[in-house]
Coordinates of C-alpha atoms in Angstrom, one line a residue:
M1 CA 67.3 67.4 98.0
I2 CA 68.3 63.8 97.5
L3 CA 66.0 61.4 99.4
K4 CA 67.5 58.1 100.6
N5 CA 64.5 56.5 102.4
N6 CA 64.3 53.7 99.8
I7 CA 65.3 53.1 96.2
N8 CA 62.0 54.6 94.8
T9 CA 62.4 57.9 96.6
F10 CA 66.1 58.0 95.7
W11 CA 65.6 57.5 92.0
S12 CA 62.7 59.9 91.9
S13 CA 64.6 62.6 93.9
I14 CA 67.6 62.6 91.6
L15 CA 65.3 62.6 88.6
I16 CA 63.4 65.7 89.9
E17 CA 66.7 67.4 90.9
E18 CA 68.2 66.9 87.4
L19 CA 65.0 68.3 85.8
I20 CA 65.3 71.4 88.0
R21 CA 69.0 71.8 87.0
C22 CA 68.0 71.5 83.4
G23 CA 65.8 74.6 83.9
V24 CA 62.3 73.3 84.6
G25 CA 60.4 76.0 86.3
Q26 CA 57.1 74.4 87.2
F27 CA 55.6 71.0 88.0
F28 CA 51.9 70.3 87.5
I29 CA 50.9 67.4 89.7
S30 CA 47.6 65.5 89.7
P31 CA 47.3 63.4 92.9
G32 CA 47.6 59.7 92.8
S33 CA 49.1 56.7 94.6
R34 CA 51.5 55.1 92.1
S35 CA 53.2 58.5 91.5
T36 CA 53.9 59.0 95.2
P37 CA 57.7 58.8 94.9
L38 CA 57.7 61.5 92.3
T39 CA 55.3 63.8 94.1
V40 CA 57.2 63.5 97.4
S41 CA 60.4 64.3 95.6
V42 CA 58.9 67.5 94.2
A43 CA 57.4 68.4 97.6
K44 CA 60.6 68.0 99.4
N45 CA 62.9 69.8 96.9
A46 CA 63.0 73.4 98.0
K47 CA 63.9 74.6 94.5
A48 CA 60.8 73.0 92.9
K49 CA 57.8 75.1 92.1
S50 CA 54.7 73.0 91.9
K51 CA 50.9 73.2 91.6
I52 CA 48.3 70.6 92.3
V53 CA 45.5 70.3 89.7
F54 CA 42.9 67.5 90.4
D55 CA 41.8 67.2 86.8
E56 CA 44.6 65.8 84.5
R57 CA 43.1 67.3 81.3
S58 CA 43.1 70.8 82.8
A59 CA 46.6 70.2 84.3
A60 CA 47.9 69.3 80.9
F61 CA 46.6 72.5 79.3
Q62 CA 47.8 74.6 82.1
A63 CA 51.3 73.1 81.6
L64 CA 50.9 73.8 77.9
G65 CA 50.0 77.5 78.5
Y66 CA 52.9 77.8 80.9
S67 CA 55.4 76.3 78.4
K68 CA 54.0 78.3 75.5
A69 CA 54.6 81.6 77.4
S70 CA 58.0 80.6 78.8
G71 CA 59.5 78.5 76.0
V72 CA 60.7 76.1 78.7
P73 CA 59.0 72.8 79.2
A74 CA 56.8 72.5 82.3
V75 CA 56.5 69.0 83.8
L76 CA 53.3 67.0 84.3
I77 CA 53.2 64.2 86.9
C78 CA 50.3 61.7 87.2
T79 CA 49.5 58.3 88.5
S80 CA 49.0 55.1 86.5
G81 CA 45.8 54.1 84.7
S82 CA 43.6 56.4 82.7
A83 CA 45.2 59.5 84.3
S84 CA 47.8 59.9 81.6
A85 CA 45.3 59.4 78.8
N86 CA 43.6 62.7 79.9
Y87 CA 46.8 64.5 78.8
F88 CA 46.3 63.4 75.1
P89 CA 44.5 66.6 73.7
A90 CA 47.2 68.9 75.2
V91 CA 50.0 66.6 74.0
I92 CA 48.7 66.7 70.4
E93 CA 48.4 70.5 70.6
A94 CA 52.0 70.8 72.0
E95 CA 53.3 68.6 69.2
R96 CA 51.5 70.6 66.5
S97 CA 52.4 74.0 68.0
N98 CA 56.1 73.0 68.7
I99 CA 55.7 73.5 72.4
P100 CA 58.2 71.7 74.7
L101 CA 56.5 69.7 77.4
I102 CA 57.5 66.9 79.7
I103 CA 55.0 64.2 80.7
I104 CA 55.9 61.8 83.5
S105 CA 53.4 59.0 84.1
A106 CA 53.8 56.6 87.0
D107 CA 53.2 52.9 86.1
R108 CA 52.9 49.4 87.6
P109 CA 56.1 47.2 87.5
P110 CA 56.5 44.7 84.6
E111 CA 55.2 41.7 86.6
L112 CA 51.8 43.4 87.0
Q113 CA 51.4 44.3 83.4
D114 CA 48.9 42.3 81.3
T115 CA 47.6 40.5 84.4
G116 CA 44.3 42.4 85.0
S117 CA 45.9 44.3 87.8
N118 CA 43.9 47.3 89.0
Q119 CA 44.6 50.7 87.4
T120 CA 46.9 49.2 84.8
F121 CA 47.1 49.2 81.1
N122 CA 49.9 49.4 78.5
Q123 CA 51.2 53.0 78.9
Q124 CA 54.3 52.4 76.8
G125 CA 54.2 54.5 73.6
L126 CA 50.8 55.9 74.7
F127 CA 51.1 59.1 72.8
G128 CA 52.5 57.4 69.7
D129 CA 54.4 59.8 67.3
H130 CA 52.8 62.8 68.9
V131 CA 55.8 63.0 71.3
V132 CA 59.3 63.7 70.0
K133 CA 60.7 61.1 72.4
F134 CA 59.3 58.3 74.6
M135 CA 61.4 56.7 77.3
N136 CA 60.3 53.8 79.5
L137 CA 62.3 54.0 82.7
V138 CA 63.1 50.6 84.3
T139 CA 61.9 49.9 87.8
P140 CA 64.2 51.5 90.4
D141 CA 67.1 49.1 91.1
P142 CA 70.2 49.6 93.3
N143 CA 72.1 47.5 90.8
I144 CA 71.9 50.1 88.1
D145 CA 74.3 53.0 88.1
P146 CA 72.3 56.2 89.1
G147 CA 74.2 58.1 86.5
T148 CA 72.2 56.3 83.9
I149 CA 69.0 58.0 85.2
L150 CA 70.7 61.5 85.2
S151 CA 72.0 61.0 81.7
K152 CA 68.6 59.9 80.4
I153 CA 66.9 62.9 81.9
D154 CA 69.4 65.3 80.3
D155 CA 68.8 63.7 77.0
L156 CA 65.0 63.8 77.4
F157 CA 65.1 67.5 78.3
F158 CA 67.4 68.3 75.4
K159 CA 65.0 66.5 73.0
A160 CA 62.0 68.6 74.2
I161 CA 63.9 71.8 73.7
D162 CA 65.8 70.9 70.5
R163 CA 62.8 69.2 68.7
R164 CA 60.3 71.8 70.1
G165 CA 57.8 69.2 71.3
P166 CA 56.5 67.0 74.1
V167 CA 58.4 64.1 75.5
H168 CA 57.0 61.2 77.6
L169 CA 58.8 59.5 80.5
N170 CA 57.0 56.4 81.9
C171 CA 58.2 55.4 85.4
M172 CA 57.4 52.0 86.8
F173 CA 57.4 51.6 90.6
R174 CA 57.1 48.6 92.9
E175 CA 56.1 49.0 96.6
P176 CA 56.9 50.8 98.9
L177 CA 55.6 54.0 97.3
A178 CA 55.6 56.1 100.4
P179 CA 59.0 57.4 101.8
T180 CA 59.2 54.6 104.3
D181 CA 62.7 53.4 105.4
Q182 CA 64.0 50.4 103.4
K183 CA 67.7 50.0 103.2
F184 CA 69.4 49.6 99.9
K185 CA 73.0 49.6 98.7
L186 CA 73.9 51.2 95.3
I187 CA 76.2 49.3 93.0
K188 CA 77.7 52.7 92.2
E189 CA 77.4 55.9 94.3
L190 CA 76.4 59.2 92.9
P191 CA 79.4 61.2 91.6
T192 CA 80.4 63.6 94.4
E193 CA 81.0 66.4 92.0
W194 CA 77.3 66.2 90.9
E195 CA 75.9 65.8 94.4
N196 CA 77.9 68.7 95.8
S197 CA 77.1 71.1 92.9
S198 CA 74.2 72.4 90.8
E199 CA 75.7 71.3 87.5
L200 CA 74.1 69.0 85.0
F201 CA 75.3 65.4 84.8
T202 CA 75.6 65.7 81.0
H203 CA 76.0 68.9 79.1
I204 CA 74.6 68.7 75.5
H205 CA 75.5 71.3 73.0
K206 CA 74.3 71.9 69.4
E207 CA 76.3 73.9 66.8
D208 CA 74.9 77.3 65.9
N209 CA 73.2 77.0 62.5
S210 CA 72.8 80.7 61.8
I211 CA 72.5 82.0 58.2
D212 CA 73.8 85.0 56.3
P213 CA 70.8 87.3 56.1
I214 CA 72.2 89.5 53.3
L215 CA 73.0 86.5 51.1
V216 CA 69.5 85.0 51.6
A217 CA 67.8 88.3 51.0
E218 CA 69.4 88.7 47.6
D219 CA 67.0 86.1 46.2
F220 CA 64.1 88.5 46.8
R221 CA 65.6 91.8 45.7
N222 CA 63.4 93.8 43.4
K223 CA 60.7 91.1 43.3
K224 CA 57.1 91.6 44.2
T225 CA 57.4 89.9 47.6
I226 CA 55.0 89.5 50.4
V227 CA 56.1 88.6 53.9
I228 CA 53.7 86.6 56.1
L229 CA 54.3 86.5 59.8
G230 CA 52.8 83.4 61.5
D231 CA 52.9 81.8 64.9
V232 CA 56.5 82.0 66.2
G233 CA 55.9 80.8 69.8
N234 CA 57.3 83.0 72.5
N235 CA 59.7 84.8 70.3
Y236 CA 59.0 88.6 70.6
I237 CA 60.8 90.5 67.8
E238 CA 60.4 94.1 66.7
L239 CA 61.3 94.8 63.1
P240 CA 62.2 98.2 61.5
E241 CA 60.2 99.7 58.7
L242 CA 60.4 97.6 55.6
N243 CA 59.6 98.3 52.0
V244 CA 57.7 95.1 51.4
P245 CA 54.0 94.4 52.4
V246 CA 53.9 92.5 55.6
F247 CA 50.8 90.3 56.5
R248 CA 50.9 89.8 60.2
D249 CA 48.7 86.9 61.4
I250 CA 47.1 87.8 64.8
Q251 CA 49.1 85.1 66.5
S252 CA 52.4 86.4 65.5
N253 CA 54.6 88.2 68.0
I254 CA 56.9 89.6 65.4
I255 CA 56.0 93.2 65.2
C256 CA 56.6 95.5 62.2
E257 CA 56.4 99.2 61.8
N258 CA 52.9 100.3 60.7
N259 CA 54.1 101.7 57.4
S260 CA 54.7 98.2 55.9
T261 CA 52.1 96.2 57.8
I262 CA 48.9 95.3 55.9
F263 CA 46.7 94.8 59.0
Y264 CA 43.4 93.9 57.3
Y265 CA 44.9 91.6 54.6
D266 CA 42.2 89.0 55.1
Q267 CA 39.5 91.5 54.3
V268 CA 41.5 93.1 51.4
L269 CA 41.7 89.6 49.8
M270 CA 37.9 89.5 49.4
L271 CA 38.1 92.3 46.9
D272 CA 37.4 91.8 43.2
Q273 CA 40.4 91.7 41.0
I274 CA 42.8 91.4 43.9
D275 CA 44.8 89.0 41.8
R276 CA 46.3 92.0 40.1
L277 CA 48.5 92.2 43.2
K278 CA 49.7 88.6 43.0
P279 CA 53.2 88.3 44.4
E280 CA 56.2 86.8 42.6
K281 CA 57.6 85.5 45.9
V282 CA 56.3 84.9 49.4
I283 CA 58.2 84.5 52.6
V284 CA 56.4 82.8 55.5
I285 CA 58.0 83.1 59.0
G286 CA 56.3 80.7 61.5
R287 CA 53.3 78.4 61.1
N288 CA 49.6 77.8 61.7
L289 CA 48.2 80.6 59.5
I290 CA 44.6 81.4 60.2
S291 CA 43.3 83.0 57.0
K292 CA 42.0 80.6 54.3
R293 CA 41.8 83.5 51.9
L294 CA 45.5 84.1 52.3
L295 CA 46.4 80.4 51.8
K296 CA 44.3 80.4 48.6
F297 CA 45.9 83.7 47.4
I298 CA 49.5 82.4 47.7
E299 CA 48.8 79.2 45.8
N300 CA 51.1 78.7 42.8
T301 CA 53.7 81.2 44.1
D302 CA 57.3 80.7 45.0
I303 CA 57.2 80.3 48.8
T304 CA 60.2 80.3 51.2
S305 CA 59.4 79.1 54.7
F306 CA 61.4 80.0 57.7
T307 CA 60.9 77.8 60.8
D308 CA 62.9 77.0 64.0
C309 CA 62.5 73.2 63.9
D310 CA 62.2 70.4 61.4
H311 CA 58.5 69.9 61.8
K312 CA 56.7 70.2 58.5
Y313 CA 54.3 73.1 57.8
D314 CA 53.2 73.2 54.2
P315 CA 49.4 72.6 54.0
G316 CA 49.2 73.8 50.4
F317 CA 52.3 71.8 49.2
R318 CA 53.7 75.1 47.9
V319 CA 56.9 75.6 49.8
K320 CA 59.9 75.6 47.4
T321 CA 62.5 76.4 50.0
K322 CA 62.5 75.6 53.7
I323 CA 65.1 77.2 55.9
I324 CA 65.5 76.0 59.5
T325 CA 67.0 78.7 61.7
E326 CA 66.2 80.9 64.6
Y327 CA 63.4 83.4 64.0
I328 CA 65.7 86.3 64.8
D329 CA 67.8 85.2 61.7
A330 CA 64.6 85.1 59.6
A331 CA 63.8 88.6 60.8
N332 CA 67.2 89.8 59.8
V333 CA 66.7 88.4 56.3
I334 CA 63.5 90.4 55.7
S335 CA 65.1 93.5 57.1
N336 CA 67.6 93.3 54.2
I337 CA 65.0 92.9 51.4
Y338 CA 64.6 95.8 49.0
S339 CA 61.5 95.5 46.8
N340 CA 59.2 97.5 44.7
D341 CA 58.0 100.6 46.5
T342 CA 54.9 100.8 44.2
Y343 CA 53.9 97.3 45.1
L344 CA 53.9 98.1 48.9
S345 CA 52.0 101.4 48.3
R346 CA 49.2 99.7 46.4
W347 CA 48.7 97.2 49.2
K348 CA 48.8 100.0 51.8
K349 CA 46.3 102.1 50.0
L350 CA 43.8 99.2 50.1
D351 CA 44.5 98.4 53.7
K352 CA 43.7 102.1 54.7
K353 CA 40.4 101.9 52.8
V354 CA 39.4 98.7 54.6
E355 CA 40.4 100.2 57.9
K356 CA 38.3 103.3 57.3
V357 CA 35.2 101.0 56.6
V358 CA 35.9 98.9 59.6
S359 CA 36.2 101.9 61.9
S360 CA 33.0 103.5 60.6
M361 CA 30.9 100.4 61.0
K362 CA 31.1 100.0 64.7
D363 CA 28.1 102.3 65.3
E364 CA 26.3 101.1 62.2
V365 CA 25.9 97.4 63.2
D366 CA 23.9 95.8 66.0
F367 CA 25.5 94.4 69.1
S368 CA 27.7 91.6 67.8
E369 CA 31.1 90.0 67.9
F370 CA 32.3 92.7 65.4
Y371 CA 31.2 95.4 67.8
V372 CA 33.1 93.7 70.6
S373 CA 36.3 93.6 68.5
Q374 CA 36.1 97.3 67.8
K375 CA 35.4 98.1 71.5
L376 CA 38.6 96.2 72.3
Q377 CA 40.4 98.1 69.5
E378 CA 39.5 101.4 71.1
N379 CA 40.4 100.5 74.6
M380 CA 43.2 98.0 74.5
K381 CA 46.5 99.5 73.5
Y382 CA 48.6 97.0 75.3
G383 CA 48.2 93.6 77.2
V384 CA 48.3 89.9 76.7
F385 CA 45.5 88.2 74.8
Y386 CA 44.7 84.5 74.7
L387 CA 42.4 83.8 71.7
A388 CA 40.2 80.7 71.6
S389 CA 40.0 78.6 68.5
S390 CA 37.0 78.8 66.2
M391 CA 35.4 82.3 65.9
P392 CA 37.3 84.4 68.5
I393 CA 40.7 84.1 66.8
R394 CA 39.2 84.6 63.4
L395 CA 37.3 87.7 64.6
M396 CA 40.5 89.2 65.9
D397 CA 42.5 88.2 62.8
M398 CA 40.0 89.9 60.5
Y399 CA 39.1 93.1 62.4
F400 CA 41.6 93.8 65.2
K401 CA 44.7 96.0 64.5
P402 CA 47.4 94.9 66.8
S403 CA 50.0 97.3 68.1
I404 CA 53.4 97.3 69.9
G405 CA 52.9 96.3 73.5
Q406 CA 50.3 93.6 72.7
V407 CA 51.0 89.8 72.9
F408 CA 48.8 87.1 71.4
L409 CA 48.6 83.5 72.4
S410 CA 46.4 80.7 71.1
N411 CA 46.1 76.9 70.7
R412 CA 46.1 76.7 66.9
G413 CA 48.3 73.5 66.6
V414 CA 45.2 71.4 66.1
S415 CA 42.7 74.2 66.8
G416 CA 40.8 72.3 69.5
I417 CA 38.3 74.2 71.7
D418 CA 39.1 72.2 74.8
G419 CA 41.5 73.4 77.5
I420 CA 41.6 77.1 76.4
M421 CA 40.9 78.6 79.8
S422 CA 43.3 76.2 81.5
S423 CA 46.0 77.2 78.9
A424 CA 45.4 80.9 79.7
I425 CA 45.7 80.2 83.4
G426 CA 49.1 78.5 82.9
A427 CA 50.4 81.4 80.7
S428 CA 49.2 84.0 83.2
E429 CA 51.0 82.2 86.1
Y430 CA 54.3 82.2 84.2
L431 CA 54.0 85.8 82.9
E432 CA 52.7 87.1 86.3
R433 CA 50.4 89.3 84.2
E434 CA 46.7 89.5 83.6
I435 CA 45.5 87.9 80.4
Y436 CA 42.5 88.9 78.3
L437 CA 40.9 85.6 77.3
I438 CA 38.4 85.8 74.4
I439 CA 36.4 82.6 74.3
G440 CA 33.2 81.2 72.8
D441 CA 30.4 79.5 74.7
L442 CA 31.3 75.9 73.5
A443 CA 35.0 76.3 74.4
F444 CA 34.0 77.7 77.8
Y445 CA 31.7 74.8 78.3
H446 CA 34.5 72.3 77.5
D447 CA 36.7 73.8 80.1
L448 CA 34.2 74.9 82.8
N449 CA 36.0 73.1 85.6
A450 CA 39.0 75.4 85.1
I451 CA 37.0 78.1 87.0
L452 CA 37.7 76.1 90.1
T453 CA 41.4 76.4 89.4
L454 CA 41.2 80.0 88.5
K455 CA 39.5 80.9 91.9
N456 CA 42.5 79.4 93.8
S457 CA 45.2 80.5 91.4
K458 CA 47.7 83.3 91.1
A459 CA 46.6 83.7 87.5
R460 CA 44.5 86.8 86.6
L461 CA 42.2 86.4 83.7
K462 CA 39.8 88.9 82.2
I463 CA 37.4 86.6 80.3
I464 CA 35.2 87.9 77.5
L465 CA 32.8 85.0 77.0
I466 CA 30.9 85.4 73.8
N467 CA 27.7 83.3 74.1
N468 CA 25.9 83.1 70.8
K469 CA 24.1 79.9 71.9
G470 CA 25.9 77.4 69.6
G471 CA 28.5 76.9 66.9
G472 CA 28.4 80.3 65.1
I473 CA 31.4 79.4 62.9
F474 CA 29.3 77.0 60.9
R475 CA 27.3 79.8 59.4
F476 CA 30.4 80.7 57.4
L477 CA 30.7 77.3 55.9
P478 CA 29.0 75.6 52.9
I479 CA 27.0 73.3 55.2
S480 CA 24.9 76.3 56.2
K481 CA 23.0 75.9 52.9
S482 CA 21.8 72.4 53.9
K483 CA 18.9 73.7 55.9
D484 CA 17.5 70.2 56.8
V485 CA 20.6 69.3 58.9
F486 CA 22.3 72.6 59.6
E487 CA 20.7 73.9 62.8
D488 CA 20.3 70.6 64.7
Y489 CA 23.6 68.9 63.7
F490 CA 26.0 71.8 63.3
V491 CA 24.9 75.0 65.0
T492 CA 23.5 72.7 67.8
P493 CA 21.7 75.6 69.5
H494 CA 21.5 75.5 73.3
D495 CA 19.9 77.7 76.0
F496 CA 22.9 77.6 78.4
E497 CA 23.8 80.8 80.2
F498 CA 26.9 80.5 82.4
T499 CA 26.7 83.5 84.7
N500 CA 24.5 81.8 87.4
I501 CA 26.7 78.6 87.3
V502 CA 29.9 80.5 87.5
K503 CA 28.7 82.7 90.4
Q504 CA 28.5 79.7 92.6
I505 CA 32.3 79.6 92.5
F506 CA 33.4 83.0 91.2
D507 CA 31.9 86.4 92.2
N508 CA 33.1 88.9 89.6
V509 CA 30.7 88.0 86.7
N510 CA 28.6 90.3 84.6
Q511 CA 26.1 89.3 81.9
V512 CA 25.2 91.8 79.0
S513 CA 23.1 91.7 75.9
S514 CA 23.3 95.2 74.5
K515 CA 25.9 97.8 73.5
E516 CA 25.0 100.0 76.4
D517 CA 25.3 97.2 79.0
F518 CA 28.6 96.0 77.5
D519 CA 30.1 99.5 77.5
D520 CA 29.1 100.0 81.1
A521 CA 30.4 96.6 82.3
F522 CA 33.6 96.9 80.3
E523 CA 34.7 100.0 82.1
S524 CA 35.0 98.3 85.5
F525 CA 36.0 95.0 83.9
N526 CA 39.0 96.6 82.1
H527 CA 40.3 98.6 85.1
G528 CA 39.7 96.1 87.9
S529 CA 42.7 94.3 89.3
E530 CA 41.1 90.9 89.9
S531 CA 40.0 88.1 87.5
A532 CA 36.6 88.9 86.0
I533 CA 34.1 87.6 83.4
I534 CA 31.7 89.3 81.0
E535 CA 29.2 87.0 79.5
I536 CA 28.0 88.5 76.2
L537 CA 24.6 87.1 75.1
L538 CA 24.2 87.3 71.3
N539 CA 21.6 86.0 68.8
N540 CA 23.5 83.5 66.6
E541 CA 21.9 84.3 63.3
L542 CA 21.8 88.1 63.9
N543 CA 25.4 88.1 64.8
Y544 CA 26.3 86.4 61.5
K545 CA 24.3 89.0 59.6
Q546 CA 26.5 91.8 61.1
Y547 CA 29.6 90.2 59.6
Q548 CA 27.8 90.2 56.2
I549 CA 26.9 93.8 56.5
V550 CA 30.5 94.8 57.2
Q551 CA 32.0 92.6 54.5
N552 CA 29.5 93.7 51.9
K553 CA 30.6 97.3 52.6
I554 CA 34.2 96.3 52.3
K555 CA 33.6 94.6 48.9
E556 CA 32.6 98.0 47.4
I557 CA 36.3 99.0 47.5
K558 CA 37.9 98.9 44.0
V559 CA 41.3 97.6 43.2
D560 CA 43.3 100.0 41.1

C-alpha cells in the first residue's frame, strides 16, 4: 500500500513495498518515534509480516535466526540514537556466518547532526566493514525522483543475498513523523507499470558460475583424501555413499550415508599414532569448523576449500585452492571422487571402536553433560537443534551421532554466547517447527529477557539448560592449571538457579539434578506440544571429570 499523507510516509511506504517485492518475509520492529514513518508503512501494508520486539538486541538475534533458517534477509527497524548500536553483536555474527540481514535505522536530518540534539549521534557507517553495504538515504524530498529510492532498495537487497551478509540503510527524517496530511508534489511520478503491478523496479541478475564436478574431482582421484563438511547455512543436501572418509561437523546440514561418515572424528584424533592416517588431500565444504584437533591434524596438507561467497575462511593459512560455487556443486564434486578403499576402512574401523566406547559409558559415568548427550542420542531421531556456543556445541560435536532428519543451527560466526535464545525463537518462527535449544547457564543469563518474547511468540522451544554454575569450558584450557586465578577470574562460579525466576513468566519449567530426575522429566518434555525448559544442575568440576573418564577410555584404542 502506497501512503501519500506526506513525503515521509510516501518514501517509507514505497521503500517497504519494494522490500516485500524483493522477497522479505519478516520485519522485526522495535518501537520508537523517529522510525514512525517506517513502522506505519509496515503496519499498513497488508503483505508485510511483522513482529514487535521491545529490546533491540533480542530483536536483532531473532532476525538473525529467522534469516539463518530461511536464507532470505529479515528486516530490522529501529529509531535513532543508541537503538541501532544494540544490533551490533548480531550484525557481527551475521557477517561472520554469511547470513543476509537488512538493518534500517531511523535518524535525525542533517541540520540536527553534530548539534547536541537529543537522541542523535553519527550513525553513518556505524557497523564499519561488518556490513557488506552501507547506504545513507537522503531526507525525503519531493524534488527527487522516487525511482531512485526503489533502485537503491533493489541494489541493497541484491548485495545482502549475493555477498551473503548484513546491509545497513540509514534513513533521515524531518517532522512530521506521524501520517498527518501535508501536501507535496513530486518532481516525477511513480511509474504506473510499477505501481499497478507486483514487479521489482530493477531486476538484477548474476551469471551462473557452476563448475564441472567430474573435472574438479580428477585432482583427488586415488589420493588419500578426507572430506570435511562445515557450516553451509540453510543448504540441506543429501549425499550418496562415498568411498572417502567424511568428517561431518555437527553444524553441517550436508548429510552423507553412514558407511562413509566418521561421526566421532574429533575423538578418534586423540589417539596415539593417528598421524599414520594423515591425508594427502583435504576438501573442506563450508566454514566455521569446531574441532581444534581437526584443524591441527590437517595442517601441512593440500586443502581445497569450497564456499558459496568470497568471504575468507582459512584460519590455519593452509588453503591451496579456493573454489567459490554453490554448495550443491561442491557436493557433486565429492560424489565423483574415487579414492583408496583401504584408507576409508581404516578410519571407519576406528570410528566404530570409539562409538562402542561412547555408547557403553552412558551408564558408567555420573550425571553430566556427557550423559545428557547420550540420552538425546537415544531419544532424538529427528528434529531441529539450536546449539549454543561454548560447551553445548562442542559436546554435541564430540559425542552426538547425527542422522537424516536432524537439522543443526548455531551462532558460530564469532561464537558469542549472547542472543542464542532469541536466535532460536526467530528460526522456530520461520520454520514453524519446534526447536531443541541446548544452552549453558551463562548464555541463558545473557539472553534471559528473551523468555518474555517466547511466552508471547509463535515459536516453540524445548530448552535444555545446562547449569554447571560457571564457565565449564575453561577447565579444558591451559589456564585451568593456574590455580591462583582460575576459579575466580575464569570459571567465575555463581549460585544462580533460573527455574524460580523463569516461573514468574513461564510455567512449563522443571529442575533436575540426577539421572533419574532427568529421565522422568525428559519423557514429558520431549512429547509435550508446548515450549518447555529443563534446568539441569551439575557440579562444574565433577562434570569435567566425566569427560576425562570417557576420553581416557577412548585413548586405550590402538591405531593399526
